[in-house]
Coordinates of C-alpha atoms and ligand atoms in Angstrom, one line a residue:
M1389 CA -48.4 9.2 -23.3
I1390 CA -46.8 6.4 -25.1
T1391 CA -48.4 3.2 -23.9
S1392 CA -47.2 -0.4 -23.7
V1393 CA -48.9 -3.6 -23.0
V1394 CA -47.9 -5.9 -20.2
P1395 CA -48.3 -9.7 -20.6
A1396 CA -51.8 -11.1 -20.1
D1397 CA -52.6 -14.0 -17.7
P1398 CA -49.5 -14.9 -16.0
P1399 CA -49.0 -18.8 -15.7
R1400 CA -50.1 -20.2 -12.1
P1401 CA -47.3 -21.4 -10.2
A1402 CA -46.5 -25.0 -10.0
Q1403 CA -48.7 -27.0 -7.6
A1404 CA -47.4 -26.5 -4.1
V1405 CA -47.2 -30.2 -3.5
E1406 CA -45.6 -32.8 -5.7
A1407 CA -48.2 -35.6 -6.5
P1408 CA -47.1 -39.1 -5.4
A1409 CA -46.7 -41.6 -7.9
V1410 CA -49.6 -43.8 -7.0
R1411 CA -53.2 -42.5 -6.1
P1412 CA -54.9 -43.8 -3.1
A1413 CA -57.8 -46.1 -3.5
D1414 CA -60.4 -43.3 -3.3
G1415 CA -58.5 -41.4 -6.1
V1416 CA -58.1 -38.4 -4.2
L1417 CA -54.7 -37.1 -2.9
P1418 CA -54.5 -35.7 0.6
E1419 CA -53.4 -32.3 -0.7
E1420 CA -56.3 -32.2 -3.1
R1421 CA -58.6 -32.8 -0.2
A1422 CA -56.9 -30.1 1.8
A1423 CA -56.9 -27.7 -1.1
A1424 CA -60.7 -28.3 -1.6
A1425 CA -61.3 -27.7 2.1
A1426 CA -59.2 -24.4 1.8
P1427 CA -60.2 -22.8 -1.5
D1428 CA -58.2 -19.8 -0.7
A1429 CA -55.1 -21.8 -0.8
L1430 CA -53.2 -19.2 -2.9
W1431 CA -54.5 -16.4 -0.7
W1432 CA -51.2 -14.6 -0.7
R1433 CA -51.2 -13.8 -4.4
D1434 CA -53.4 -10.8 -4.2
A1435 CA -53.7 -10.4 -0.4
V1436 CA -53.5 -7.0 1.3
I1437 CA -51.3 -7.2 4.5
Y1438 CA -51.3 -4.5 7.2
Q1439 CA -47.9 -3.9 8.7
V1440 CA -48.1 -3.4 12.4
Y1441 CA -44.9 -1.8 14.1
V1442 CA -45.7 -3.3 17.4
R1443 CA -43.9 -0.7 19.7
S1444 CA -46.1 2.1 18.0
F1445 CA -49.4 0.4 17.5
Q1446 CA -51.2 0.0 20.9
D1447 CA -49.7 0.1 24.5
S1448 CA -51.9 -2.1 26.8
D1449 CA -49.9 -1.9 30.1
G1450 CA -49.0 1.8 30.2
D1451 CA -45.3 1.8 29.7
G1452 CA -45.6 4.0 26.6
I1453 CA -44.5 1.2 24.3
G1454 CA -47.0 -0.9 22.2
D1455 CA -47.2 -4.5 22.9
L1456 CA -48.8 -7.8 21.7
P1457 CA -52.0 -7.6 24.0
G1458 CA -52.4 -4.1 22.3
V1459 CA -52.3 -5.6 18.9
R1460 CA -54.8 -8.2 20.0
A1461 CA -57.3 -5.5 21.3
R1462 CA -57.1 -3.7 17.9
L1463 CA -57.6 -6.7 15.6
P1464 CA -61.4 -6.0 15.1
Y1465 CA -60.4 -2.7 13.7
L1466 CA -58.1 -4.2 11.2
K1467 CA -60.7 -6.8 10.3
R1468 CA -63.2 -3.9 9.8
L1469 CA -60.8 -2.1 7.6
G1470 CA -60.7 -5.2 5.5
V1471 CA -57.1 -6.3 5.2
D1472 CA -56.4 -10.0 4.7
G1473 CA -53.6 -10.2 7.4
V1474 CA -51.0 -8.7 9.6
W1475 CA -47.3 -8.6 9.5
L1476 CA -45.8 -7.9 12.9
N1477 CA -42.4 -6.2 13.2
P1478 CA -39.9 -8.1 15.5
F1479 CA -41.0 -8.5 19.0
Y1480 CA -38.3 -10.9 20.1
P1481 CA -36.1 -10.4 23.1
S1482 CA -33.6 -7.8 22.0
P1483 CA -31.6 -5.0 23.4
Q1484 CA -33.5 -2.8 21.0
H1485 CA -30.4 -1.1 19.3
D1486 CA -32.3 -1.3 16.1
H1487 CA -35.8 -1.8 17.5
G1488 CA -35.8 -5.5 17.5
Y1489 CA -33.8 -6.1 14.2
D1490 CA -31.1 -7.0 16.8
V1491 CA -32.5 -10.3 18.0
A1492 CA -31.1 -11.9 21.2
D1493 CA -33.4 -14.8 21.2
Y1494 CA -35.3 -15.9 18.2
K1495 CA -37.8 -18.1 20.0
G1496 CA -39.2 -15.7 22.6
V1497 CA -41.2 -12.5 23.2
D1498 CA -39.4 -9.5 24.8
P1499 CA -41.0 -8.8 28.1
M1500 CA -41.7 -5.3 26.8
F1501 CA -44.0 -6.8 24.2
G1502 CA -45.7 -9.4 26.4
T1503 CA -45.2 -13.1 26.7
L1504 CA -45.4 -16.3 24.6
E1505 CA -48.9 -16.9 26.0
D1506 CA -49.9 -13.4 24.8
F1507 CA -48.5 -14.5 21.3
D1508 CA -50.4 -17.7 21.4
L1509 CA -53.6 -15.7 22.1
L1510 CA -53.1 -13.4 19.3
V1511 CA -52.6 -16.3 16.9
E1512 CA -55.9 -17.7 18.2
D1513 CA -57.7 -14.3 17.7
C1514 CA -56.4 -13.9 14.2
R1515 CA -57.6 -17.4 13.4
K1516 CA -61.0 -16.6 14.8
L1517 CA -61.1 -13.4 12.7
G1518 CA -59.9 -14.8 9.5
L1519 CA -56.8 -12.7 9.5
R1520 CA -53.4 -14.1 8.4
L1521 CA -50.3 -13.7 10.8
V1522 CA -47.0 -13.1 9.3
L1523 CA -43.9 -12.7 11.5
D1524 CA -40.8 -10.8 10.8
T1525 CA -37.5 -13.0 10.8
V1526 CA -34.0 -11.6 10.9
P1527 CA -31.5 -14.1 9.5
N1528 CA -28.7 -11.9 8.2
H1529 CA -27.5 -10.8 11.5
C1530 CA -28.3 -11.2 15.3
S1531 CA -27.8 -9.1 18.4
A1532 CA -24.4 -8.7 19.8
E1533 CA -26.2 -10.0 23.0
H1534 CA -27.3 -13.2 21.4
P1535 CA -25.7 -16.2 23.2
W1536 CA -23.7 -17.3 20.2
F1537 CA -22.0 -13.9 19.9
L1538 CA -21.3 -13.7 23.7
E1539 CA -19.9 -17.3 23.4
A1540 CA -17.7 -16.1 20.3
L1541 CA -16.4 -13.2 22.2
A1542 CA -15.2 -15.5 25.0
A1543 CA -13.8 -18.0 22.7
A1544 CA -10.3 -18.0 20.9
P1545 CA -9.5 -16.8 17.3
G1546 CA -10.3 -19.6 14.9
S1547 CA -12.7 -21.4 17.3
A1548 CA -15.9 -23.1 16.1
S1549 CA -17.9 -20.4 18.1
R1550 CA -16.2 -17.4 16.1
A1551 CA -16.9 -19.4 12.8
R1552 CA -20.6 -18.8 13.2
F1553 CA -19.9 -15.2 12.5
H1554 CA -17.3 -13.3 10.3
F1555 CA -14.2 -12.8 12.5
A1556 CA -10.9 -11.9 10.8
D1557 CA -7.6 -10.5 11.6
G1558 CA -7.1 -6.9 10.9
R1559 CA -4.8 -5.4 8.3
G1560 CA -1.6 -3.3 8.9
P1561 CA 1.4 -4.1 11.1
D1562 CA -0.6 -4.5 14.4
G1563 CA -3.9 -5.7 12.9
G1564 CA -5.3 -2.2 13.6
L1565 CA -7.1 -1.6 10.3
P1566 CA -10.3 -3.5 9.3
P1567 CA -9.9 -6.6 7.2
N1568 CA -11.5 -4.9 4.0
N1569 CA -13.0 -1.6 3.0
W1570 CA -16.8 -2.4 3.4
R1571 CA -19.0 0.1 4.7
A1572 CA -22.0 -0.5 7.0
M1573 CA -25.4 0.3 5.6
F1574 CA -25.9 2.6 8.8
G1575 CA -22.7 4.4 8.5
G1576 CA -19.0 3.7 9.3
P1577 CA -16.9 0.8 8.5
A1578 CA -18.6 -2.6 8.4
W1579 CA -16.2 -4.0 10.8
S1580 CA -15.5 -3.5 14.6
R1581 CA -12.5 -4.7 16.6
I1582 CA -12.9 -6.7 19.7
T1583 CA -10.9 -6.9 22.8
E1584 CA -9.7 -10.5 23.3
P1585 CA -10.5 -12.4 26.6
D1586 CA -6.9 -11.7 27.8
G1587 CA -7.5 -7.9 27.3
A1588 CA -5.4 -7.6 24.0
P1589 CA -6.7 -5.8 21.0
G1590 CA -8.1 -8.5 19.0
Q1591 CA -9.9 -9.7 15.8
W1592 CA -12.5 -7.8 13.9
Y1593 CA -16.0 -9.0 13.2
L1594 CA -18.4 -8.0 10.3
H1595 CA -21.7 -6.1 10.7
M1596 CA -23.4 -4.7 7.8
F1597 CA -25.7 -2.5 9.8
T1598 CA -24.7 -1.5 13.4
P1599 CA -21.9 -3.0 15.6
E1600 CA -24.6 -4.3 17.7
Q1601 CA -25.8 -6.5 14.9
P1602 CA -23.1 -8.9 14.0
D1603 CA -23.5 -10.7 10.6
L1604 CA -24.1 -14.5 10.8
N1605 CA -22.0 -16.7 8.6
W1606 CA -24.5 -18.6 6.5
R1607 CA -21.5 -20.9 5.1
N1608 CA -21.4 -22.4 8.6
P1609 CA -23.9 -25.3 8.6
E1610 CA -25.0 -24.6 12.0
V1611 CA -26.6 -21.5 11.0
P1612 CA -29.2 -22.9 8.5
V1613 CA -29.9 -25.7 11.0
E1614 CA -30.6 -23.3 13.7
F1615 CA -32.9 -21.1 11.5
E1616 CA -34.9 -24.1 10.4
K1617 CA -35.6 -24.7 14.1
V1618 CA -36.7 -21.2 14.4
L1619 CA -39.0 -21.3 11.4
R1620 CA -40.6 -24.5 12.8
F1621 CA -41.0 -23.1 16.3
W1622 CA -43.4 -20.3 15.0
L1623 CA -45.0 -22.5 12.3
D1624 CA -45.9 -25.0 15.1
R1625 CA -47.4 -22.1 16.9
G1626 CA -49.7 -21.3 13.9
V1627 CA -48.2 -18.6 12.1
D1628 CA -49.0 -18.1 8.4
G1629 CA -45.7 -16.9 7.2
F1630 CA -42.6 -14.7 7.5
R1631 CA -41.3 -11.4 6.2
I1632 CA -37.7 -12.0 5.8
D1633 CA -35.3 -9.1 6.7
V1634 CA -32.5 -8.3 4.4
A1635 CA -33.4 -11.3 2.1
A1636 CA -30.7 -10.4 -0.4
G1637 CA -28.1 -10.6 2.4
L1638 CA -26.9 -13.8 4.3
F1639 CA -24.0 -14.8 2.1
K1640 CA -20.8 -12.7 1.6
H1641 CA -18.1 -13.2 -1.1
P1642 CA -16.2 -16.1 0.6
E1643 CA -12.8 -14.2 0.2
L1644 CA -14.2 -11.0 1.6
P1645 CA -12.3 -8.9 -0.9
D1646 CA -12.4 -5.0 -1.1
S1647 CA -15.5 -3.4 -2.6
P1648 CA -14.8 -1.8 -5.9
D1649 CA -16.5 1.4 -4.8
P1650 CA -17.0 1.8 -1.2
E1651 CA -18.1 5.4 -1.4
A1652 CA -21.1 4.3 -3.6
D1653 CA -21.9 1.7 -1.0
E1654 CA -22.1 4.3 1.6
R1655 CA -24.1 6.9 -0.5
T1656 CA -27.1 4.9 -0.9
R1657 CA -29.2 2.8 1.4
D1658 CA -29.7 0.1 -1.5
S1659 CA -27.6 -2.7 -1.1
V1660 CA -25.1 -2.0 -3.9
N1661 CA -21.9 -3.6 -2.7
P1662 CA -21.6 -6.5 -5.2
L1663 CA -19.6 -8.6 -2.7
A1664 CA -21.7 -8.2 0.3
W1665 CA -25.3 -8.7 -1.2
N1666 CA -27.2 -10.8 -3.7
Q1667 CA -24.7 -13.7 -3.7
P1668 CA -26.0 -16.8 -5.5
E1669 CA -25.9 -19.1 -2.7
V1670 CA -28.8 -17.3 -1.0
H1671 CA -31.2 -18.8 -3.2
E1672 CA -30.6 -22.2 -1.9
V1673 CA -31.6 -21.0 1.5
W1674 CA -35.0 -19.8 0.2
R1675 CA -35.5 -23.1 -1.6
S1676 CA -35.0 -25.0 1.6
W1677 CA -37.4 -22.4 3.5
R1678 CA -40.0 -23.0 0.7
A1679 CA -39.7 -26.6 1.3
I1680 CA -40.4 -26.2 5.0
C1681 CA -43.5 -24.2 4.2
E1682 CA -44.7 -26.7 1.8
E1683 CA -44.5 -29.4 4.4
Y1684 CA -46.8 -27.5 6.6
T1685 CA -49.0 -26.9 3.6
A1686 CA -49.2 -30.6 2.9
L1687 CA -50.5 -31.2 6.2
D1688 CA -53.5 -28.8 6.2
G1689 CA -53.7 -27.1 2.8
R1690 CA -53.0 -23.8 4.1
Q1691 CA -50.2 -22.0 2.2
R1692 CA -47.3 -20.4 4.4
L1693 CA -46.0 -17.2 3.0
L1694 CA -42.4 -16.2 2.5
V1695 CA -42.1 -12.5 1.6
G1696 CA -38.5 -11.1 1.3
E1697 CA -37.1 -7.8 1.7
A1698 CA -34.8 -8.2 -1.2
S1699 CA -33.4 -4.8 -2.1
V1700 CA -31.6 -5.5 -5.5
P1701 CA -31.1 -3.0 -8.2
T1702 CA -33.6 -4.1 -10.9
P1703 CA -37.1 -5.8 -11.1
A1704 CA -35.4 -8.5 -13.3
E1705 CA -32.8 -9.2 -10.4
Q1706 CA -35.8 -9.3 -7.8
A1707 CA -37.6 -11.8 -10.2
M1708 CA -34.9 -14.3 -9.3
Y1709 CA -36.0 -14.4 -5.7
V1710 CA -39.7 -15.3 -6.4
R1711 CA -39.0 -18.2 -8.8
G1712 CA -41.6 -20.9 -8.3
D1713 CA -39.5 -22.8 -5.7
E1714 CA -38.2 -19.7 -3.7
L1715 CA -39.9 -17.0 -1.8
H1716 CA -43.5 -16.4 -2.7
Q1717 CA -43.1 -12.7 -2.7
A1718 CA -40.6 -9.9 -2.5
F1719 CA -41.3 -6.3 -1.8
F1720 CA -41.4 -4.3 -4.9
F1721 CA -39.6 -1.1 -3.6
H1722 CA -39.2 0.7 -6.8
L1723 CA -42.6 2.2 -6.4
L1724 CA -41.8 3.1 -3.0
H1725 CA -38.7 5.0 -4.1
A1726 CA -40.7 6.6 -7.2
P1727 CA -41.2 10.4 -7.2
W1728 CA -44.6 11.9 -7.8
D1729 CA -44.4 11.6 -11.5
S1730 CA -46.5 9.8 -14.1
E1731 CA -43.7 8.7 -16.4
H1732 CA -41.8 7.3 -13.4
F1733 CA -44.8 5.3 -12.0
H1734 CA -45.5 4.0 -15.5
Q1735 CA -42.1 2.7 -16.0
V1736 CA -41.7 1.0 -12.6
I1737 CA -45.2 -0.6 -12.8
D1738 CA -44.7 -1.8 -16.2
A1739 CA -41.3 -3.4 -15.5
A1740 CA -42.6 -5.0 -12.3
V1741 CA -45.6 -6.4 -13.9
R1742 CA -43.4 -7.7 -16.9
D1743 CA -40.6 -9.2 -14.9
I1744 CA -42.3 -10.5 -11.7
T1745 CA -45.3 -12.0 -13.4
A1746 CA -43.1 -13.8 -15.7
T1747 CA -41.9 -15.9 -12.8
G1748 CA -45.4 -17.1 -11.8
S1749 CA -45.5 -14.8 -8.9
T1750 CA -47.3 -11.8 -8.5
V1751 CA -45.9 -8.1 -7.6
T1752 CA -46.0 -7.2 -4.0
W1753 CA -46.7 -3.5 -4.0
V1754 CA -45.8 -1.1 -1.1
L1755 CA -45.8 2.6 -0.6
N1756 CA -45.1 3.0 3.0
N1757 CA -43.1 1.1 5.7
H1758 CA -41.4 1.7 8.9
D1759 CA -38.1 2.7 7.1
Q1760 CA -39.6 5.4 4.7
V1761 CA -40.9 8.9 5.0
R1762 CA -44.7 8.6 5.0
T1763 CA -46.3 9.3 1.5
T1764 CA -48.4 12.3 2.8
T1765 CA -45.0 14.0 3.4
R1766 CA -42.9 12.3 0.6
F1767 CA -45.4 13.0 -2.2
G1768 CA -46.1 16.5 -0.8
S1769 CA -49.8 16.4 -0.1
P1770 CA -52.5 14.1 1.4
E1771 CA -54.3 14.2 -1.8
R1772 CA -51.3 12.7 -3.5
A1773 CA -50.9 10.1 -0.9
R1774 CA -54.5 9.0 -1.3
A1775 CA -54.3 9.0 -5.0
A1776 CA -51.2 6.8 -4.8
A1777 CA -52.8 4.5 -2.4
L1778 CA -55.8 4.0 -4.7
L1779 CA -53.5 3.5 -7.7
M1780 CA -51.5 0.8 -5.7
L1781 CA -54.7 -1.0 -4.6
S1782 CA -55.7 -1.3 -8.2
L1783 CA -52.5 -2.9 -9.5
P1784 CA -52.2 -6.7 -10.1
G1785 CA -50.8 -8.7 -7.2
A1786 CA -50.5 -8.1 -3.5
A1787 CA -50.1 -5.0 -1.4
Y1788 CA -48.6 -4.0 2.0
L1789 CA -50.0 -1.1 4.0
Y1790 CA -48.1 0.5 6.8
Q1791 CA -50.0 1.4 9.9
G1792 CA -51.4 4.8 10.0
E1793 CA -51.4 5.4 6.3
E1794 CA -55.3 4.6 6.4
L1795 CA -55.4 7.7 8.7
G1796 CA -53.5 9.9 6.3
L1797 CA -50.7 10.4 9.0
P1798 CA -48.0 12.7 8.0
E1799 CA -44.3 12.2 8.8
V1800 CA -43.4 13.6 12.1
D1801 CA -40.3 15.6 10.8
D1802 CA -39.6 17.9 13.7
L1803 CA -38.8 15.5 16.4
P1804 CA -36.1 17.0 18.7
D1805 CA -32.7 15.4 18.4
E1806 CA -32.7 14.2 21.9
V1807 CA -35.7 11.7 21.3
I1808 CA -34.4 10.3 18.1
T1809 CA -33.6 6.7 18.5
D1810 CA -32.7 5.6 14.9
P1811 CA -29.3 4.2 14.9
I1812 CA -28.8 5.9 11.4
F1813 CA -29.0 9.3 13.0
H1814 CA -26.5 8.4 15.7
R1815 CA -24.1 6.8 13.4
T1816 CA -24.1 9.5 10.6
G1817 CA -25.6 12.7 12.3
N1818 CA -27.7 12.9 9.3
R1819 CA -31.3 14.0 9.9
K1820 CA -32.3 13.2 6.3
G1821 CA -34.0 9.9 6.0
I1822 CA -34.1 9.1 9.7
R1823 CA -36.8 6.7 10.5
D1824 CA -38.5 7.9 13.7
G1825 CA -40.7 10.2 11.9
C1826 CA -42.9 7.4 10.4
R1827 CA -42.7 5.3 13.7
V1828 CA -44.5 7.9 16.2
P1829 CA -47.4 5.9 18.0
L1830 CA -50.5 5.8 16.4
P1831 CA -53.4 8.3 17.5
W1832 CA -56.5 6.2 18.2
A1833 CA -58.9 8.6 19.8
G1834 CA -59.3 11.9 21.9
A1835 CA -57.9 15.4 21.5
R1836 CA -54.7 15.1 23.6
A1837 CA -51.6 12.8 23.6
P1838 CA -51.5 9.8 24.2
Y1839 CA -54.6 9.9 21.9
G1840 CA -55.7 6.4 23.2
F1841 CA -52.4 4.9 22.3
S1842 CA -51.7 4.1 26.1
P1843 CA -54.2 4.0 28.9
E1844 CA -54.8 7.4 30.6
G1845 CA -52.1 8.3 33.2
S1846 CA -49.4 6.2 31.5
A1847 CA -45.8 6.8 30.9
P1848 CA -45.2 9.1 27.9
S1849 CA -45.2 7.3 24.6
W1850 CA -41.8 6.4 23.5
L1851 CA -41.7 8.9 20.9
P1852 CA -43.8 12.0 21.5
Q1853 CA -47.0 12.4 19.4
P1854 CA -47.4 15.9 17.9
A1855 CA -50.5 18.1 18.5
S1856 CA -51.6 17.6 14.8
F1857 CA -52.3 13.9 15.6
A1858 CA -55.6 15.1 17.0
G1859 CA -56.8 15.6 13.5
H1860 CA -55.8 12.1 12.5
T1861 CA -57.2 9.8 15.1
A1862 CA -58.8 6.5 14.1
E1863 CA -62.0 7.7 16.0
R1864 CA -62.3 10.8 13.9
A1865 CA -61.5 8.8 10.7
V1866 CA -64.1 6.2 11.2
A1867 CA -66.7 8.9 11.9
D1868 CA -65.8 10.9 8.7
H1869 CA -67.0 9.3 5.6
A1870 CA -64.6 11.5 3.5
S1871 CA -61.4 10.2 5.6
P1872 CA -58.7 8.2 4.1
Y1873 CA -59.8 5.3 6.3
H1874 CA -63.1 5.1 4.3
L1875 CA -61.2 5.2 1.0
Y1876 CA -59.1 2.4 2.1
R1877 CA -62.0 0.5 3.3
E1878 CA -64.0 0.8 0.3
A1879 CA -61.1 -0.1 -2.0
L1880 CA -60.4 -3.3 0.1
H1881 CA -64.0 -4.1 0.0
L1882 CA -64.1 -3.8 -3.8
R1883 CA -61.0 -5.8 -4.1
R1884 CA -62.9 -8.6 -2.7
L1885 CA -66.0 -8.1 -4.8
L1886 CA -64.6 -7.3 -8.4
P1887 CA -62.8 -10.1 -10.2
Q1888 CA -60.9 -7.6 -12.2
L1889 CA -59.0 -6.5 -9.1
G1890 CA -56.3 -8.6 -7.6
E1891 CA -54.5 -10.8 -10.0
G1892 CA -55.0 -10.6 -13.8
T1893 CA -54.3 -8.4 -16.7
L1894 CA -53.3 -4.6 -16.8
R1895 CA -53.5 -2.9 -20.2
W1896 CA -52.3 0.8 -20.4
I1897 CA -54.4 3.1 -22.4
E1898 CA -53.4 6.3 -24.1
T1899 CA -53.7 9.5 -21.9
P1900 CA -52.8 13.1 -21.9
P1901 CA -49.4 14.1 -20.3
N1902 CA -49.3 13.7 -16.4
V1903 CA -52.1 11.1 -16.5
L1904 CA -51.8 7.4 -16.2
A1905 CA -54.6 5.0 -17.1
F1906 CA -55.1 1.3 -17.7
T1907 CA -57.8 -1.3 -17.6
R1908 CA -57.9 -4.3 -15.3
G1909 CA -59.3 -7.5 -16.6
D1910 CA -62.4 -6.9 -18.6
G1911 CA -64.2 -3.8 -17.3
L1912 CA -62.4 -1.8 -14.8
L1913 CA -60.7 1.3 -15.7
V1914 CA -58.3 3.2 -13.5
A1915 CA -56.8 6.7 -14.1
T1916 CA -54.4 8.9 -11.9
N1917 CA -53.8 12.5 -12.6
F1918 CA -50.4 13.3 -11.4
G1919 CA -50.6 16.9 -12.7
T1920 CA -51.5 20.2 -11.0
V1921 CA -54.6 20.9 -13.2
A1922 CA -57.7 19.1 -14.0
A1923 CA -57.5 16.7 -17.0
P1924 CA -60.2 15.0 -19.2
A1925 CA -61.2 11.8 -17.7
P1926 CA -60.6 8.8 -19.9
V1927 CA -64.3 8.0 -19.6
T1928 CA -67.5 10.0 -19.0
G1929 CA -69.7 9.1 -16.1
Q1930 CA -69.2 9.2 -12.3
P1931 CA -66.4 6.9 -11.0
L1932 CA -67.1 3.8 -8.9
L1933 CA -64.4 5.1 -6.5
S1934 CA -62.3 8.0 -6.4
S1935 CA -59.5 9.3 -4.0
G1936 CA -61.0 12.8 -3.9
P1937 CA -64.1 14.6 -4.9
C1938 CA -64.8 14.2 -8.7
P1939 CA -67.3 17.0 -9.0
A1940 CA -67.8 17.1 -12.8
A1941 CA -68.4 14.1 -14.8
G1942 CA -65.6 13.4 -17.4
V1943 CA -63.0 15.5 -15.5
L1944 CA -60.3 14.1 -13.4
P1945 CA -59.1 16.6 -10.8
P1946 CA -55.4 17.0 -10.1
A1947 CA -53.8 14.5 -7.6
T1948 CA -56.8 12.1 -8.0
T1949 CA -57.0 8.4 -8.9
A1950 CA -60.4 7.1 -9.9
W1951 CA -61.9 3.8 -10.8
W1952 CA -64.6 3.3 -13.3
I1953 CA -66.7 0.3 -14.4
L1954 CA -66.8 0.2 -18.2
P1955 CA -70.1 -0.7 -19.9
R1956 CA -70.3 -4.1 -21.1
R1957 CA -69.4 -4.5 -24.8
Ligands
NOJ44 C1 -34.6 -3.6 7.2 C2 -35.5 -3.2 8.2 O1 -36.6 -2.9 7.7 C3 -34.9 -2.3 9.0 O2 -35.8 -1.6 9.9 C4 -33.6 -2.8 9.8 O3 -33.0 -1.7 10.4 C5 -32.7 -3.4 8.9 N1 -33.3 -4.3 7.9 C6 -31.7 -4.2 9.4 O4 -32.2 -5.3 10.2

């Protein structure tokens, strides 16, 4: 395979805190003292964060829905697995039309998930265990039941309350057509018409997802002010950062003109409408959020993390979001969308490392999340999923794991239509790509549903767990040293031990077709065989770690990744 070399040793980011002009009498700046007390200040650059989809993780009160006390109870499991932190999907009060991505109150906990007190206890436990806690925040849109939206519905056209959203008159003689041709990401037009308080057919409002998720108008100064309060509310409670939903959204073209190709906008789940996404003004918001985080860092030396879900077409465009004074990280989704193909993996890894590290940030790798078909199913076999995971965990930068991938969970792709809750399914009638299949509650233990997800005798879990989950419980995985759980655990352990892993250089080496291989730093070699037959390994000798059995030295079995330590030169 033709190889390329990615740049070595990316520059470190600018210091988080600006030095004041005059040093104090003892010569030590407060932030220097804080950084010395917290040597892992840049922890996020190569952290491995575990995504907890709260409603499917652990149910503590028997209603069949996971909750915050459930998360607390399982923190020791996550600690033993070896992750650096936890990202919680939204648990805020919400009518749950999009499972919490329709927030009705940004500063609370939905009773379904617990209380603010439960949340505070979770923060405390994370702190004790040395786990970082990252929350989801949803600034592009709120719930149609958010007080602001209810107020806007009751107010008149042109009022200050409506100006917090995108309300507009319709087109056509009676205003019966949407103000423009934009399509919503989850199907149908991006506009819905309201009935005015006097009962007359009224204005339209913009929603880039479902009608229950009205888009906020970020050109209205009240909106950024309110979100600053939201960030501070959770930062004051001790969180380590935020995952930002739809981070390439927020601003729309000020004139709201027609999209040049609405069919293309509808065909893909990537944000392609150039008038609705990726507007230049959004970067100012990330700069201001970064400044808020830095304020907190200046107090205690702990860096707060901003990780964006910025779905933009190219790695180069994504790099714009992680410039030194903007987000720390942005999920690199090109690997998540890659087919099981060595050339494709090679191209996206190469581009990511080149474009993202040039900004001074690190790449944020991800193979699974709550919106995607699980890798075991997507790549076609558990072996491939394991090989992809071990490959990802060897790449320079940070990585996000999605709950259950360490158990080798397959996608549940035979859920009956009547249990499906994903609004995409209901708005498009399209089974392909629906998201419930990766959100089925986790199997923890036992041979029958609810597999320890809920206490015995509870209400049925919100999505039914298949009988096959009996073979994937955490209990079994922990007891079986050949399980994916132990592979992840060893890989995470080695990431802490070996200086070659985490940040640093990646250098491709020549390989036969269908094999990818590279060295990390000085002395670690990684190879993945994407093919269906065994390939010669790039080195002789037993690997340090491999995603499946490597029975013969010098041979790399199909659908296998292995790590070797190279002899010292
Ligand atoms: C991205 C989230 O990951 C997804 O679950 C959600 O439906 C959309 N943003 C809308 O908030």
